[in-house]
PDB file of C-alpha atoms in Angstrom:
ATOM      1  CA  UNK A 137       3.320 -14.511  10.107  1.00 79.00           C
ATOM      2  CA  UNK A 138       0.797 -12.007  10.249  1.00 86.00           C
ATOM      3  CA  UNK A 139      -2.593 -12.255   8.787  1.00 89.00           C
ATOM      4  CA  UNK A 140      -4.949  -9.227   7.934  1.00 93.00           C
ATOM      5  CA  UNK A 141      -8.530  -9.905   6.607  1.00 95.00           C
ATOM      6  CA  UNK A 142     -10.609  -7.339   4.803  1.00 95.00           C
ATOM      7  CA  UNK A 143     -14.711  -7.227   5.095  1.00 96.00           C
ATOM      8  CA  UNK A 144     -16.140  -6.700   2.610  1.00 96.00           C
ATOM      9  CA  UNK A 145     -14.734  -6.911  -1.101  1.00 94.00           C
ATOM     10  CA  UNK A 146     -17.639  -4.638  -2.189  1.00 96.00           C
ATOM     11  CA  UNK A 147     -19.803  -2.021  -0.538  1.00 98.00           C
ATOM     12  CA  UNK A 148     -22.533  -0.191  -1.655  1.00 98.00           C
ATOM     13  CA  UNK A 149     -24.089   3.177  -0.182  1.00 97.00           C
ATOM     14  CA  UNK A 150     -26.532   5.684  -0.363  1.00 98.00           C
ATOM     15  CA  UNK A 151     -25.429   9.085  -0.289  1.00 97.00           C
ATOM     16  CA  UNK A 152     -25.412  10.183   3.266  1.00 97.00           C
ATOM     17  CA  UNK A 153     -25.840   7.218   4.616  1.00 97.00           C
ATOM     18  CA  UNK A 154     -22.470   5.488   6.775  1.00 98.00           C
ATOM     19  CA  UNK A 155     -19.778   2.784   5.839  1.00 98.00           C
ATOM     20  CA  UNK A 156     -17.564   0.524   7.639  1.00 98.00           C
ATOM     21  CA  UNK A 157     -15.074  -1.624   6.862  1.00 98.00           C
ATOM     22  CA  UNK A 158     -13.849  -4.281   9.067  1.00 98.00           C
ATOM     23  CA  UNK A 159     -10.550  -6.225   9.214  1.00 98.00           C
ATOM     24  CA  UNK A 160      -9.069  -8.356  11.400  1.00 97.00           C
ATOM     25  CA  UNK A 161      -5.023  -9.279  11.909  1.00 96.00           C
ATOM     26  CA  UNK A 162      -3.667 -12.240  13.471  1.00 95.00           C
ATOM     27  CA  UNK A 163      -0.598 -11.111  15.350  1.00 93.00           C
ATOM     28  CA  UNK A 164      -0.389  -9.156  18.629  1.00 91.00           C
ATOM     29  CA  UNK A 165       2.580  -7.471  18.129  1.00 91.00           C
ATOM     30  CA  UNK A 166       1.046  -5.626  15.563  1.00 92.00           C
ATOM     31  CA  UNK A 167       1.266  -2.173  16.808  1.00 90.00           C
ATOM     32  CA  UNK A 168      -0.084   0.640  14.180  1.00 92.00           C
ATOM     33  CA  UNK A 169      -3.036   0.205  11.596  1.00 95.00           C
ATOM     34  CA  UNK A 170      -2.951   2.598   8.524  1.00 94.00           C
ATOM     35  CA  UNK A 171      -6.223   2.997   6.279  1.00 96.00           C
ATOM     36  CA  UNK A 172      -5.486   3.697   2.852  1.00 95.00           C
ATOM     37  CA  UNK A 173      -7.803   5.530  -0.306  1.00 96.00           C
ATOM     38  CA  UNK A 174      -7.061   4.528  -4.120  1.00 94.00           C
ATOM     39  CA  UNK A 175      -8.605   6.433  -6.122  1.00 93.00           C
ATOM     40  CA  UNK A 176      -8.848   4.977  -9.716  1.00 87.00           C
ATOM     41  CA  UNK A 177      -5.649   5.528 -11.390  1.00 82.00           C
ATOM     42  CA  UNK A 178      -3.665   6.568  -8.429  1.00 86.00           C
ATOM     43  CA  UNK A 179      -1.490   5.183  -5.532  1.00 88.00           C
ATOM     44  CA  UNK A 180      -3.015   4.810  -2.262  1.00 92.00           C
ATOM     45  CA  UNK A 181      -2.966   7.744   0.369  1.00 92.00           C
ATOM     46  CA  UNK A 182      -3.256   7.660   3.852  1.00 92.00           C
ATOM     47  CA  UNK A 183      -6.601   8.652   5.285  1.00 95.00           C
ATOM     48  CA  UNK A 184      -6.617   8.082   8.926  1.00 95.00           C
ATOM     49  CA  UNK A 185      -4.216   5.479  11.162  1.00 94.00           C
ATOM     50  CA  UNK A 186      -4.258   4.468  14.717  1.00 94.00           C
ATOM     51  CA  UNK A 187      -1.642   3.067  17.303  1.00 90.00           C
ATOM     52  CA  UNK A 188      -2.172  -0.217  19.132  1.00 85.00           C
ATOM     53  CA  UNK A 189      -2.377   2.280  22.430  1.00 85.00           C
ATOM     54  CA  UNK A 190      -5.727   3.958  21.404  1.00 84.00           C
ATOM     55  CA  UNK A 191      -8.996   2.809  21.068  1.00 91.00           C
ATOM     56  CA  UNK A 192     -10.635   5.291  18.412  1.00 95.00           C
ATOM     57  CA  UNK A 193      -9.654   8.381  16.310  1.00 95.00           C
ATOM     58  CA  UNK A 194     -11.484  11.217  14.468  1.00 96.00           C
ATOM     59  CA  UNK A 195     -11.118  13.424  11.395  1.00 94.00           C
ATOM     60  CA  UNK A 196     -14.279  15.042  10.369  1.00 95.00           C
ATOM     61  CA  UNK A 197     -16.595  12.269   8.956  1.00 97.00           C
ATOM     62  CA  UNK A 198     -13.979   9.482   9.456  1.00 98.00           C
ATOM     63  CA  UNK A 199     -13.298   7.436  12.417  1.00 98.00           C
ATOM     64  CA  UNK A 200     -11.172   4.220  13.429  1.00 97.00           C
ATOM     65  CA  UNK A 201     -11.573   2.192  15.994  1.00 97.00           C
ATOM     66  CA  UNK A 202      -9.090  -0.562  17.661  1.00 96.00           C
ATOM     67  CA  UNK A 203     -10.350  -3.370  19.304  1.00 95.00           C
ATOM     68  CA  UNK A 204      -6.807  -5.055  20.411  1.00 93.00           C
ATOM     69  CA  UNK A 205      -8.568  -8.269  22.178  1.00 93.00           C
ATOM     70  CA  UNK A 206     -10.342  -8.754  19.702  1.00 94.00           C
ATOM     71  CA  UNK A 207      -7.562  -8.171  17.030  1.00 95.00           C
ATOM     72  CA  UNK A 208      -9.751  -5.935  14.558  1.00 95.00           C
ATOM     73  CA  UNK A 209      -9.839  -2.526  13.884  1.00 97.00           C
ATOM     74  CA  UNK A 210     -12.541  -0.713  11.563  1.00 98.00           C
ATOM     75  CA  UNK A 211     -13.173   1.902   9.458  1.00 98.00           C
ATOM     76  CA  UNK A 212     -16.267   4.458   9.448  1.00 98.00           C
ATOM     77  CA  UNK A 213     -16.768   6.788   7.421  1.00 98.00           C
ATOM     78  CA  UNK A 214     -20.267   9.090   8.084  1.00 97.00           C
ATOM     79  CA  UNK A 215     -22.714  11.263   5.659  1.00 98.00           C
ATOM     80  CA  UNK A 216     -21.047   9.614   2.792  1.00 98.00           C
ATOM     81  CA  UNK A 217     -20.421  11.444  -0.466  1.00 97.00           C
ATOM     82  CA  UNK A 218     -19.743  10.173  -4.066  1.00 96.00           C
ATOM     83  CA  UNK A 219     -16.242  11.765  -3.956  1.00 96.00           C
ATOM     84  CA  UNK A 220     -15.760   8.745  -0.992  1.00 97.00           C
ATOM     85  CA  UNK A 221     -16.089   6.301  -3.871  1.00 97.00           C
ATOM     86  CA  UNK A 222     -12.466   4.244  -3.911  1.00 97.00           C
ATOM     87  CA  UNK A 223     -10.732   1.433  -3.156  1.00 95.00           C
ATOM     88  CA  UNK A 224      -9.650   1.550   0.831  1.00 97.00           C
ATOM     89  CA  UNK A 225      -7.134  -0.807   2.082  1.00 95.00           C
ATOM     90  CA  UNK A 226      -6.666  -1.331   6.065  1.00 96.00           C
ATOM     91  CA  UNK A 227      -3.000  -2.879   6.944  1.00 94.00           C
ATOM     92  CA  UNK A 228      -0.846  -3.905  10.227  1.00 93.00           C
ATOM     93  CA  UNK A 229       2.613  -2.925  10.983  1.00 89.00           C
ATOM     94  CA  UNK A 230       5.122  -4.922  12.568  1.00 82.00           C
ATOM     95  CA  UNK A 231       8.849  -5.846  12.939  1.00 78.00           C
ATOM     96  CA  UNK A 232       9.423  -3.154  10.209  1.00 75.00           C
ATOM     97  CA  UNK A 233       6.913  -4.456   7.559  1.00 81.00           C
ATOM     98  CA  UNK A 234       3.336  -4.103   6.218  1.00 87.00           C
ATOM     99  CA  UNK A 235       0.732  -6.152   5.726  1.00 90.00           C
ATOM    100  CA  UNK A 236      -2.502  -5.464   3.908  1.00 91.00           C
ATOM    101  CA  UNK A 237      -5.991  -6.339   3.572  1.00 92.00           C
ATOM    102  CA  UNK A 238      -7.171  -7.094   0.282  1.00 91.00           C
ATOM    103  CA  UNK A 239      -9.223  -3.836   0.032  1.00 93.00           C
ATOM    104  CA  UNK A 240     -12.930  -2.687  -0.079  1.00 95.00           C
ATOM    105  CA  UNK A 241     -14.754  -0.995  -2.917  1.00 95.00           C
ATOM    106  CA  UNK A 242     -16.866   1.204  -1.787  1.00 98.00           C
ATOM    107  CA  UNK A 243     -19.077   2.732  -4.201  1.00 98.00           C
ATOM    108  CA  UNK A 244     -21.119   5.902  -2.989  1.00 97.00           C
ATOM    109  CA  UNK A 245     -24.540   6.493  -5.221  1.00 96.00           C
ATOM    110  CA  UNK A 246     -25.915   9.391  -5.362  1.00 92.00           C
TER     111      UNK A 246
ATOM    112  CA  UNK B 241       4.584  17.486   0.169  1.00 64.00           C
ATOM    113  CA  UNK B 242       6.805  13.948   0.028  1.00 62.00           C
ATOM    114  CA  UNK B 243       6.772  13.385  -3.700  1.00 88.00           C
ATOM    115  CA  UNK B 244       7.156   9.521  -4.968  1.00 93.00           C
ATOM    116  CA  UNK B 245       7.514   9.624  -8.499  1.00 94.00           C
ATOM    117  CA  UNK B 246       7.262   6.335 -10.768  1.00 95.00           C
ATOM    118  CA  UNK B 247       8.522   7.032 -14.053  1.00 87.00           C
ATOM    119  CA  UNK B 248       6.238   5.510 -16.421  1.00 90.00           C
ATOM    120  CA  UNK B 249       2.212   5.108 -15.891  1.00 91.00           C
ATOM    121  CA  UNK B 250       2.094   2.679 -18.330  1.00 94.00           C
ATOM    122  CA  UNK B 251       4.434  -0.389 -19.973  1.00 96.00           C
ATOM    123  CA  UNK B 252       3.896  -3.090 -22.586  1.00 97.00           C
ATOM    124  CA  UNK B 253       6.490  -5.158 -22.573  1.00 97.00           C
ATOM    125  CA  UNK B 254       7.319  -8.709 -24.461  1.00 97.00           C
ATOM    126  CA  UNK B 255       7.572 -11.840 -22.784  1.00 98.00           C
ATOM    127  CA  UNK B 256      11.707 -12.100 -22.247  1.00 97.00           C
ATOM    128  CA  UNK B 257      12.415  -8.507 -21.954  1.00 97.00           C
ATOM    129  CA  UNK B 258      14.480  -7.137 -19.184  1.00 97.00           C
ATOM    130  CA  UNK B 259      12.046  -4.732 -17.463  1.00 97.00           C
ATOM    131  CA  UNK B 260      13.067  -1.592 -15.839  1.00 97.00           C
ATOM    132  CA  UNK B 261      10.690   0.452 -13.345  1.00 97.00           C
ATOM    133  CA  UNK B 262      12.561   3.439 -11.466  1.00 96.00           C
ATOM    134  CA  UNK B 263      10.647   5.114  -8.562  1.00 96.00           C
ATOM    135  CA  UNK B 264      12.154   8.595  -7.255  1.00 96.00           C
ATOM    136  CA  UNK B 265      11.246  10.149  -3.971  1.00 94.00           C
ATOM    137  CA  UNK B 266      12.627  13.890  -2.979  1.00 92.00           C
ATOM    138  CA  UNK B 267      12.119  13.561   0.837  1.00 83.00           C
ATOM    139  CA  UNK B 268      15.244  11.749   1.782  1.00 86.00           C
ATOM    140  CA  UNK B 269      13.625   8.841   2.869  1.00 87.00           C
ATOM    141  CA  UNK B 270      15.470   6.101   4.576  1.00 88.00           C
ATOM    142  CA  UNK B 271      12.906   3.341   3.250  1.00 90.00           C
ATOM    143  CA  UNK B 272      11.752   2.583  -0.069  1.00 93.00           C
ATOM    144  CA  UNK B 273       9.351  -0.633  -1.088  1.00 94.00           C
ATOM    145  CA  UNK B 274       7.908  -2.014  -4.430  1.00 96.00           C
ATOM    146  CA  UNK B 275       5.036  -3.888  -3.910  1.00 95.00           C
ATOM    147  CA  UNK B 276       2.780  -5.703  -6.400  1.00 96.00           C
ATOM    148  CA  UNK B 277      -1.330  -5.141  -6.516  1.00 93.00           C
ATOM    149  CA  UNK B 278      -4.218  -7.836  -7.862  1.00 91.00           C
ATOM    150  CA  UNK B 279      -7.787  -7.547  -7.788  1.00 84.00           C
ATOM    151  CA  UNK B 280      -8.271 -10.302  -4.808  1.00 79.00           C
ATOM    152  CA  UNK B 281      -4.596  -9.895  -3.365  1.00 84.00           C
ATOM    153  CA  UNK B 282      -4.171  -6.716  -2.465  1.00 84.00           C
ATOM    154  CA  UNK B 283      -0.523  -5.575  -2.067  1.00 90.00           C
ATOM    155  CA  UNK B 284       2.442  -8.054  -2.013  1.00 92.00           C
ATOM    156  CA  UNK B 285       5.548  -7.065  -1.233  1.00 92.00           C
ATOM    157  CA  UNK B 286       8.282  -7.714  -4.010  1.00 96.00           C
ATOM    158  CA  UNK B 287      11.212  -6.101  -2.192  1.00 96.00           C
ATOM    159  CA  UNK B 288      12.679  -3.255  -0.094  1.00 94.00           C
ATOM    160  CA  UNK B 289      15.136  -1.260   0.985  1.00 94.00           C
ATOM    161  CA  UNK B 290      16.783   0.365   4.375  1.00 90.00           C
ATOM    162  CA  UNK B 291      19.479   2.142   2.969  1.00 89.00           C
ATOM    163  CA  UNK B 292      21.536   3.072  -0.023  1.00 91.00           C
ATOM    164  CA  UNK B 293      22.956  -0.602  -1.530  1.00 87.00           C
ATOM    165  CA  UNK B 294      20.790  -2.188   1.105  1.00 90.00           C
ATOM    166  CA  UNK B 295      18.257  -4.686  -0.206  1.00 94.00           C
ATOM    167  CA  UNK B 296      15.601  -7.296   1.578  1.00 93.00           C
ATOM    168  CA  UNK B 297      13.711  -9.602  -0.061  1.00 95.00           C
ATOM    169  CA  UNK B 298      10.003  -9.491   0.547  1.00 92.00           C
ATOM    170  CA  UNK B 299       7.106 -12.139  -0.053  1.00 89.00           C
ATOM    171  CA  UNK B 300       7.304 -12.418  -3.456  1.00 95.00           C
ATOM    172  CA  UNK B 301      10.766 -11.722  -4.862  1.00 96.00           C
ATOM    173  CA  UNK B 302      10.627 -14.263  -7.288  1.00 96.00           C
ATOM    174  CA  UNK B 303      11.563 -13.293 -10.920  1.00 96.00           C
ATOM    175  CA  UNK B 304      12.655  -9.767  -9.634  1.00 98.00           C
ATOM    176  CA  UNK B 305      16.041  -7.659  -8.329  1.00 97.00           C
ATOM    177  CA  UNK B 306      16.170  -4.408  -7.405  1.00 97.00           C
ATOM    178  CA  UNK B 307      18.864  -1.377  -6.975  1.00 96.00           C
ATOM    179  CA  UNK B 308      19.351   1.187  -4.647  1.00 96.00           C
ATOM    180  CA  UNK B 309      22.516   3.251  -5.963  1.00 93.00           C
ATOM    181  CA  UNK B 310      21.415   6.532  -4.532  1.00 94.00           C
ATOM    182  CA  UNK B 311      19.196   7.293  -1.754  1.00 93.00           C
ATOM    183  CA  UNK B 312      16.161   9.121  -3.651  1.00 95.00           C
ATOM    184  CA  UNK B 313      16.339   6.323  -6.640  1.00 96.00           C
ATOM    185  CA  UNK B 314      14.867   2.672  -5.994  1.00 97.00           C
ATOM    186  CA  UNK B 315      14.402   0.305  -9.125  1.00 97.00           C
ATOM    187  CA  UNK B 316      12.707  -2.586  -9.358  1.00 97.00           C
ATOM    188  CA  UNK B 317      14.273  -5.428 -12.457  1.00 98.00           C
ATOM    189  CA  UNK B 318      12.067  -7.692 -13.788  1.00 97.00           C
ATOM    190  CA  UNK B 319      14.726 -10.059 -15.488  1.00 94.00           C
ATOM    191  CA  UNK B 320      13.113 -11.903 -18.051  1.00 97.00           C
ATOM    192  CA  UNK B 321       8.829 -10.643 -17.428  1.00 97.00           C
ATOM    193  CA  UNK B 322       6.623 -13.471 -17.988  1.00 97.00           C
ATOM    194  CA  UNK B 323       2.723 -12.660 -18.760  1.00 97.00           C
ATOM    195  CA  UNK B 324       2.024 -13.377 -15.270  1.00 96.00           C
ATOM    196  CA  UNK B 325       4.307 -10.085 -13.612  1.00 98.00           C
ATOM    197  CA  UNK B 326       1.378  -8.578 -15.595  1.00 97.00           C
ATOM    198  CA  UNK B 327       0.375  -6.310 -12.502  1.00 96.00           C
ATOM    199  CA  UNK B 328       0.181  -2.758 -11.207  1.00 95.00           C
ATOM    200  CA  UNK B 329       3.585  -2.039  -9.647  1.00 97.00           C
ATOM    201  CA  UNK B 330       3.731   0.029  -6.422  1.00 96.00           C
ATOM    202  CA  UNK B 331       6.649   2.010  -4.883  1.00 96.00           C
ATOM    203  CA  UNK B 332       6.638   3.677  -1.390  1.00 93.00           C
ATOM    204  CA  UNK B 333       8.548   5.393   0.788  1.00 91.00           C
ATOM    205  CA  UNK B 334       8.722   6.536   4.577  1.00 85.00           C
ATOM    206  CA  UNK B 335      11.164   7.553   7.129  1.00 78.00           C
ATOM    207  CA  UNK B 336      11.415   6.307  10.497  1.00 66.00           C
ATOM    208  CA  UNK B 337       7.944   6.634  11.823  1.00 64.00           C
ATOM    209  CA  UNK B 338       5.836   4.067   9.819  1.00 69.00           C
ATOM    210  CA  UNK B 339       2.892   5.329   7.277  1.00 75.00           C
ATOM    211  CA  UNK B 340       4.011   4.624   3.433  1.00 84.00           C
ATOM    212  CA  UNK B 341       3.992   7.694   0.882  1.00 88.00           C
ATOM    213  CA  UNK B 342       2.924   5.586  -2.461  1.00 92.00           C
ATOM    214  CA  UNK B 343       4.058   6.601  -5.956  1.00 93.00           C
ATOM    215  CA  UNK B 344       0.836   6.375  -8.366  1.00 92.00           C
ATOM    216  CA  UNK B 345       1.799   3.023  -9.741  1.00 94.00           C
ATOM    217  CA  UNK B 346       3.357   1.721 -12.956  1.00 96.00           C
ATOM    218  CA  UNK B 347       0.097  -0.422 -14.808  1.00 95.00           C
ATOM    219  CA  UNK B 348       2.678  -2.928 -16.711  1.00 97.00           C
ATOM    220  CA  UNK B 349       1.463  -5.120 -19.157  1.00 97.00           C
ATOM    221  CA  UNK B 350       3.564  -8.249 -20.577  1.00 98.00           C
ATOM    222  CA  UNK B 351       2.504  -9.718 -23.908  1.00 97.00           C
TER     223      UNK B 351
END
């Protein structure tokens, strides 16, 4: 079954400064990565996802990029602020079901 | 805005109690999940659901059931909890088109 590593457990940034988060999956049938925000106390919510078919998407200071060869996808988030402080989770989707990585704090200091 | 709503924030429950936690969603979404989360593990999925009386067992249906009587209404059983179902539970829901809509999670606690 499929596999999805999350790198790293804990990150630490000045504000301003970039993050990325890395994961890798294991299956290539995997066809749509999701990142996810958890805020403390809450569910997550979807920040930004990508289909196996593209290489990189924007929104304003976040990006993901798709490496399919490879098998891992990242997440980058630029000029960092302390509201970016969370818990993100990347995941794969395939043959109707989920997996996850086992998340990323990333703690933004201002 | 799809709206999954978990009934309770938080439960204390005793070791041997049949646990009940209901998750609601007003989009009428096809698919509804409850998944587990740990510091380390990230999310496990307990079980889920296609359709109204339709239920698949995910990775870690051990010690749990679940009902799907209505379409909006998905409930996850814990039978008899043990200390270790001690655990944030997580329901979600989404129609055809993956990406999850999460509820805000039911912090349960069994003593």
């Amino acid at each position: 079954g499929e596999n999805v590593e999350q790198h790293p457990s804990t990150l630490s940034v000045q504000e301003g400064d970039s993050a990325v988060i890395k994961c890798t999956y294991s299956d290539s049938a995997s066809n749509y990565f999701p990142w996810y925000k958890q805020e403390l106390g809450k569910g997550p919510q979807l920040i930004i996802d990508i289909r196996s078919n593209v290489g990189e998407k924007k929104d304003q200071r976040i990006a993901v990029t798709l490496n399919k060869t490879a098998k891992h996808f990242s997440l980058h988030i630029t000029e960092t602020q302390p509201e970016d402080s969370a818990v993100y989770f990347c995941a794969s989707y395939n043959f109707n079901k989920f997996y996850f990585g086992s998340g990323t704090k990333l703690n933004v200091k201002p | 805005d799809v709206k999954v709503t978990q009934s309770s924030r938080y439960l204390v429950k005793r070791t041997g109690e049949k646990v009940f936690l209901e998750c609601v969603q007003d989009m009428d979404h096809e698919n509804m999940f409850w998944y587990r989360q740990d510091p380390g593990l990230g999310l496990r999925l307990i079980y889920f659901s296609y359709d109204v009386k339709m239920k698949e067992k995910g990775d870690i249906p051990e010690g749990y059931s679940v009902s799907r009587e209505k379409k909006e209404r998905f409930s996850l059983i814990l039978e008899s909890a043990s200390t270790n179902q001690t655990s944030m539970y997580l329901c979600a829901s989404s129609f055809e088109d993956p990406g999850y809509t999460f509820g805000s999670g039911t912090r349960l606690t069994v003593v």
